[in-house]
Amino acid sequence: MATEPPPKLTYYAGLDLGRTWEHTALAVIERAEPANGKGDMAKMQFAVRHLERFRPGTPYPEVFARVGELFAKPPLARRPLVVDYTAVGRTVVEALRRAKVSADLRPATVTAGLTARPDDRGGWLVPRTELLGLMQVLLQSGRIKVADALPESDTLLRELETFKAEVPTKLDDDLAAWRERPHDDLVLATA
C-alpha cells in the first residue's frame, strides 16, 4: 500500500504595528500544500500557529525583541514577515530592519485600491477588500483553522465577526482612519 507523501509546510508571519495607543499584533500561519499539489491554491490548507497581541504603548524595541526571539530559530528563521506600516510608516519598519530580526521583511500598506501592487519604496500596496475577501474564502471553505486553545483565538474570532471592508469614498478621506476598527489588529496580522 502506497502512502501519500507528507504535505510541504511553509510558514509566514504578519505583524500589524499599532500606534502608541493601539495594540500591535503578530500572527504566524502554516501553509500545508499537498506534495503533488503543484502550487494549486485551492488545495492548500492554512493553520494559525501563533497569535500574540502587545498591549497599547508597548515600545517598538520590545516588540522587535520578541519578534527576533521567534524568528531566531526554525521554522521561522528567514521566513517572510509581512509588516503593515499603514499607520506607523516607514521609519518604524526601518527600525525593525536595524533590529536585525532574522526574517524576510516585506512591508505592506493597506489601501482602498482594487489590486495589490508594488509601491515605489520596496513594499506592497494591498487593498483592504482583498485581505477581507481572502480571509472570508479561507474561513468559509474551512481551509484555515484557528485552534481554540491558542492564546488570543477568541479575540481573533471576535475581530473577524466585526471586520469590515469599508473604504473611503472621497480622495481626501483619511486612509488610516478607515483602516481602524475598535480592534482589527489580529485580523490584519493574520491576513
mmCIF file of C-alpha atoms in Angstrom:
data_model
loop_
_atom_site.group_PDB
_atom_site.id
_atom_site.type_symbol
_atom_site.label_atom_id
_atom_site.label_comp_id
_atom_site.label_asym_id
_atom_site.label_seq_id
_atom_site.Cartn_x
_atom_site.Cartn_y
_atom_site.Cartn_z
ATOM 1 C CA MET A 1 0.000 0.000 0.000
ATOM 2 C CA ALA A 2 1.492 3.324 -1.087
ATOM 3 C CA THR A 3 1.309 6.186 1.336
ATOM 4 C CA GLU A 4 0.837 9.739 0.286
ATOM 5 C CA PRO A 5 3.905 11.921 0.842
ATOM 6 C CA PRO A 6 3.613 14.442 3.666
ATOM 7 C CA PRO A 7 2.477 17.943 2.721
ATOM 8 C CA LYS A 8 5.010 20.674 2.131
ATOM 9 C CA LEU A 9 4.818 23.129 5.053
ATOM 10 C CA THR A 10 5.644 26.795 4.616
ATOM 11 C CA TYR A 11 5.475 29.460 7.329
ATOM 12 C CA TYR A 12 4.510 33.100 7.057
ATOM 13 C CA ALA A 13 4.012 35.777 9.662
ATOM 14 C CA GLY A 14 2.188 39.075 9.786
ATOM 15 C CA LEU A 15 2.934 41.988 12.087
ATOM 16 C CA ASP A 16 0.362 44.746 12.458
ATOM 17 C CA LEU A 17 2.231 47.642 14.057
ATOM 18 C CA GLY A 18 -0.062 49.773 16.167
ATOM 19 C CA ARG A 19 0.454 53.362 17.132
ATOM 20 C CA THR A 20 1.181 54.069 20.803
ATOM 21 C CA TRP A 21 -2.496 53.910 21.826
ATOM 22 C CA GLU A 22 -3.225 50.761 19.756
ATOM 23 C CA HIS A 23 -2.392 47.086 20.052
ATOM 24 C CA THR A 24 0.389 45.605 17.946
ATOM 25 C CA ALA A 25 -0.340 42.051 16.795
ATOM 26 C CA LEU A 26 1.691 39.150 15.460
ATOM 27 C CA ALA A 27 0.313 36.070 13.689
ATOM 28 C CA VAL A 28 2.160 33.032 12.353
ATOM 29 C CA ILE A 29 0.481 30.954 9.665
ATOM 30 C CA GLU A 30 1.440 27.486 8.460
ATOM 31 C CA ARG A 31 0.541 26.680 4.862
ATOM 32 C CA ALA A 32 0.235 22.976 4.012
ATOM 33 C CA GLU A 33 0.462 22.169 0.331
ATOM 34 C CA PRO A 34 -0.042 18.600 -0.854
ATOM 35 C CA ALA A 35 3.251 17.181 -2.138
ATOM 36 C CA ASN A 36 1.614 16.705 -5.532
ATOM 37 C CA GLY A 37 -0.395 19.951 -5.362
ATOM 38 C CA LYS A 38 1.800 21.793 -7.871
ATOM 39 C CA GLY A 39 1.018 25.166 -6.286
ATOM 40 C CA ASP A 40 -2.756 24.814 -6.622
ATOM 41 C CA MET A 41 -4.109 27.418 -4.180
ATOM 42 C CA ALA A 42 -7.428 25.551 -3.856
ATOM 43 C CA LYS A 43 -5.637 22.538 -2.349
ATOM 44 C CA MET A 44 -3.678 24.472 0.248
ATOM 45 C CA GLN A 45 -4.686 24.387 3.908
ATOM 46 C CA PHE A 46 -3.761 27.038 6.466
ATOM 47 C CA ALA A 47 -3.381 26.888 10.228
ATOM 48 C CA VAL A 48 -2.856 29.799 12.597
ATOM 49 C CA ARG A 49 0.064 28.569 14.723
ATOM 50 C CA HIS A 50 0.795 31.642 16.845
ATOM 51 C CA LEU A 51 -1.119 34.763 17.869
ATOM 52 C CA GLU A 52 0.311 37.459 20.065
ATOM 53 C CA ARG A 53 -1.084 40.847 20.971
ATOM 54 C CA PHE A 54 1.051 43.536 22.579
ATOM 55 C CA ARG A 55 -0.643 45.994 24.898
ATOM 56 C CA PRO A 56 -1.021 49.592 23.734
ATOM 57 C CA GLY A 57 2.096 51.602 24.488
ATOM 58 C CA THR A 58 4.489 48.641 24.261
ATOM 59 C CA PRO A 59 7.739 50.188 22.999
ATOM 60 C CA TYR A 60 8.663 49.072 19.484
ATOM 61 C CA PRO A 61 12.112 47.807 20.609
ATOM 62 C CA GLU A 62 10.314 45.418 22.990
ATOM 63 C CA VAL A 63 8.068 44.202 20.151
ATOM 64 C CA PHE A 64 11.082 43.804 17.849
ATOM 65 C CA ALA A 65 12.961 41.821 20.506
ATOM 66 C CA ARG A 66 10.020 39.404 20.833
ATOM 67 C CA VAL A 67 9.738 39.037 17.054
ATOM 68 C CA GLY A 68 13.502 38.455 16.964
ATOM 69 C CA GLU A 69 13.145 35.618 19.506
ATOM 70 C CA LEU A 70 10.510 33.876 17.397
ATOM 71 C CA PHE A 71 12.459 34.260 14.155
ATOM 72 C CA ALA A 72 15.802 33.192 15.648
ATOM 73 C CA LYS A 73 15.145 29.502 15.086
ATOM 74 C CA PRO A 74 13.269 27.147 12.735
ATOM 75 C CA PRO A 75 10.690 27.022 11.423
ATOM 76 C CA LEU A 76 10.557 30.837 11.259
ATOM 77 C CA ALA A 77 14.218 31.762 10.690
ATOM 78 C CA ARG A 78 14.491 33.729 7.456
ATOM 79 C CA ARG A 79 10.797 33.194 6.644
ATOM 80 C CA PRO A 80 8.580 36.013 5.291
ATOM 81 C CA LEU A 81 7.327 38.584 7.788
ATOM 82 C CA VAL A 82 4.768 40.938 6.276
ATOM 83 C CA VAL A 83 4.760 44.193 8.231
ATOM 84 C CA ASP A 84 1.752 46.506 7.975
ATOM 85 C CA TYR A 85 3.063 50.015 8.094
ATOM 86 C CA THR A 86 -0.146 51.766 7.130
ATOM 87 C CA ALA A 87 -0.446 53.703 10.386
ATOM 88 C CA VAL A 88 3.137 53.905 11.651
ATOM 89 C CA GLY A 89 5.094 54.457 8.474
ATOM 90 C CA ARG A 90 8.452 53.601 7.054
ATOM 91 C CA THR A 91 10.516 54.889 9.991
ATOM 92 C CA VAL A 92 9.247 52.180 12.328
ATOM 93 C CA VAL A 93 9.783 49.479 9.696
ATOM 94 C CA GLU A 94 13.353 50.703 9.194
ATOM 95 C CA ALA A 95 13.874 50.447 12.969
ATOM 96 C CA LEU A 96 12.697 46.822 12.727
ATOM 97 C CA ARG A 97 15.276 46.233 9.955
ATOM 98 C CA ARG A 98 18.004 47.716 12.167
ATOM 99 C CA ALA A 99 16.963 45.324 14.950
ATOM 100 C CA LYS A 100 18.343 42.577 12.674
ATOM 101 C CA VAL A 101 15.386 40.234 13.011
ATOM 102 C CA SER A 102 16.160 37.036 11.080
ATOM 103 C CA ALA A 103 13.152 37.412 8.785
ATOM 104 C CA ASP A 104 12.481 38.282 5.180
ATOM 105 C CA LEU A 105 10.762 41.640 5.853
ATOM 106 C CA ARG A 106 8.020 42.565 3.421
ATOM 107 C CA PRO A 107 6.431 45.952 4.163
ATOM 108 C CA ALA A 108 2.799 46.423 3.161
ATOM 109 C CA THR A 109 0.389 49.337 3.180
ATOM 110 C CA VAL A 110 -3.329 48.589 3.365
ATOM 111 C CA THR A 111 -5.129 50.669 0.739
ATOM 112 C CA ALA A 112 -8.516 51.436 -0.773
ATOM 113 C CA GLY A 113 -7.247 50.225 -4.155
ATOM 114 C CA LEU A 114 -8.506 47.393 -6.299
ATOM 115 C CA THR A 115 -5.368 45.319 -6.875
ATOM 116 C CA ALA A 116 -2.192 44.564 -4.960
ATOM 117 C CA ARG A 117 0.914 46.090 -6.488
ATOM 118 C CA PRO A 118 4.469 47.041 -5.551
ATOM 119 C CA ASP A 119 4.931 50.552 -4.206
ATOM 120 C CA ASP A 120 7.824 52.850 -5.053
ATOM 121 C CA ARG A 121 9.548 52.228 -1.673
ATOM 122 C CA GLY A 122 10.179 48.488 -1.927
ATOM 123 C CA GLY A 123 6.941 47.399 -0.290
ATOM 124 C CA TRP A 124 3.456 46.482 -1.400
ATOM 125 C CA LEU A 125 0.102 48.248 -1.599
ATOM 126 C CA VAL A 126 -2.618 45.747 -0.653
ATOM 127 C CA PRO A 127 -6.340 46.525 -0.896
ATOM 128 C CA ARG A 128 -8.318 46.069 2.298
ATOM 129 C CA THR A 129 -11.072 44.350 0.305
ATOM 130 C CA GLU A 130 -8.572 41.779 -0.990
ATOM 131 C CA LEU A 131 -7.437 40.976 2.547
ATOM 132 C CA LEU A 132 -11.022 40.574 3.759
ATOM 133 C CA GLY A 133 -12.016 38.549 0.701
ATOM 134 C CA LEU A 134 -9.149 36.119 1.185
ATOM 135 C CA MET A 135 -9.975 35.639 4.868
ATOM 136 C CA GLN A 136 -13.664 35.068 4.046
ATOM 137 C CA VAL A 137 -12.880 32.465 1.371
ATOM 138 C CA LEU A 138 -10.472 30.582 3.635
ATOM 139 C CA LEU A 139 -12.882 30.630 6.602
ATOM 140 C CA GLN A 140 -15.988 29.695 4.633
ATOM 141 C CA SER A 141 -14.205 26.859 2.831
ATOM 142 C CA GLY A 142 -12.767 25.535 6.089
ATOM 143 C CA ARG A 143 -9.242 25.902 4.721
ATOM 144 C CA ILE A 144 -7.956 27.993 7.627
ATOM 145 C CA LYS A 145 -8.039 26.692 11.164
ATOM 146 C CA VAL A 146 -7.570 28.517 14.444
ATOM 147 C CA ALA A 147 -7.158 26.250 17.464
ATOM 148 C CA ASP A 148 -9.444 27.144 20.374
ATOM 149 C CA ALA A 149 -6.547 26.596 22.781
ATOM 150 C CA LEU A 150 -4.378 29.188 21.047
ATOM 151 C CA PRO A 151 -3.982 32.334 23.161
ATOM 152 C CA GLU A 152 -5.958 35.169 21.561
ATOM 153 C CA SER A 153 -8.041 32.796 19.384
ATOM 154 C CA ASP A 154 -11.279 34.169 20.859
ATOM 155 C CA THR A 155 -10.078 37.713 20.220
ATOM 156 C CA LEU A 156 -9.261 36.888 16.595
ATOM 157 C CA LEU A 157 -12.677 35.319 16.048
ATOM 158 C CA ARG A 158 -14.441 38.355 17.586
ATOM 159 C CA GLU A 159 -12.414 40.646 15.318
ATOM 160 C CA LEU A 160 -13.314 38.555 12.262
ATOM 161 C CA GLU A 161 -17.014 38.933 13.102
ATOM 162 C CA THR A 162 -16.788 42.744 13.097
ATOM 163 C CA PHE A 163 -14.109 43.261 10.425
ATOM 164 C CA LYS A 164 -15.433 45.390 7.554
ATOM 165 C CA ALA A 165 -14.061 46.215 4.143
ATOM 166 C CA GLU A 166 -15.367 49.763 4.021
ATOM 167 C CA VAL A 167 -13.188 52.072 2.011
ATOM 168 C CA PRO A 168 -13.122 55.865 1.746
ATOM 169 C CA THR A 169 -15.491 57.332 -0.794
ATOM 170 C CA LYS A 170 -13.534 60.542 -1.327
ATOM 171 C CA LEU A 171 -9.864 61.016 -2.106
ATOM 172 C CA ASP A 172 -9.394 63.256 0.920
ATOM 173 C CA ASP A 173 -10.687 60.649 3.417
ATOM 174 C CA ASP A 174 -8.078 59.539 5.933
ATOM 175 C CA LEU A 175 -6.886 56.044 4.949
ATOM 176 C CA ALA A 176 -5.556 55.350 8.433
ATOM 177 C CA ALA A 177 -8.947 56.227 9.952
ATOM 178 C CA TRP A 178 -10.932 53.802 7.776
ATOM 179 C CA ARG A 179 -8.372 51.054 8.462
ATOM 180 C CA GLU A 180 -9.146 51.195 12.142
ATOM 181 C CA ARG A 181 -11.953 49.450 13.910
ATOM 182 C CA PRO A 182 -12.322 49.043 17.639
ATOM 183 C CA HIS A 183 -9.832 46.192 17.173
ATOM 184 C CA ASP A 184 -8.697 44.705 13.889
ATOM 185 C CA ASP A 185 -5.047 44.129 14.684
ATOM 186 C CA LEU A 186 -5.145 40.308 14.850
ATOM 187 C CA VAL A 187 -7.227 40.100 11.660
ATOM 188 C CA LEU A 188 -4.745 42.240 9.764
ATOM 189 C CA ALA A 189 -1.735 40.387 11.169
ATOM 190 C CA THR A 190 -3.342 37.095 10.115
ATOM 191 C CA ALA A 191 -4.483 38.305 6.689
#
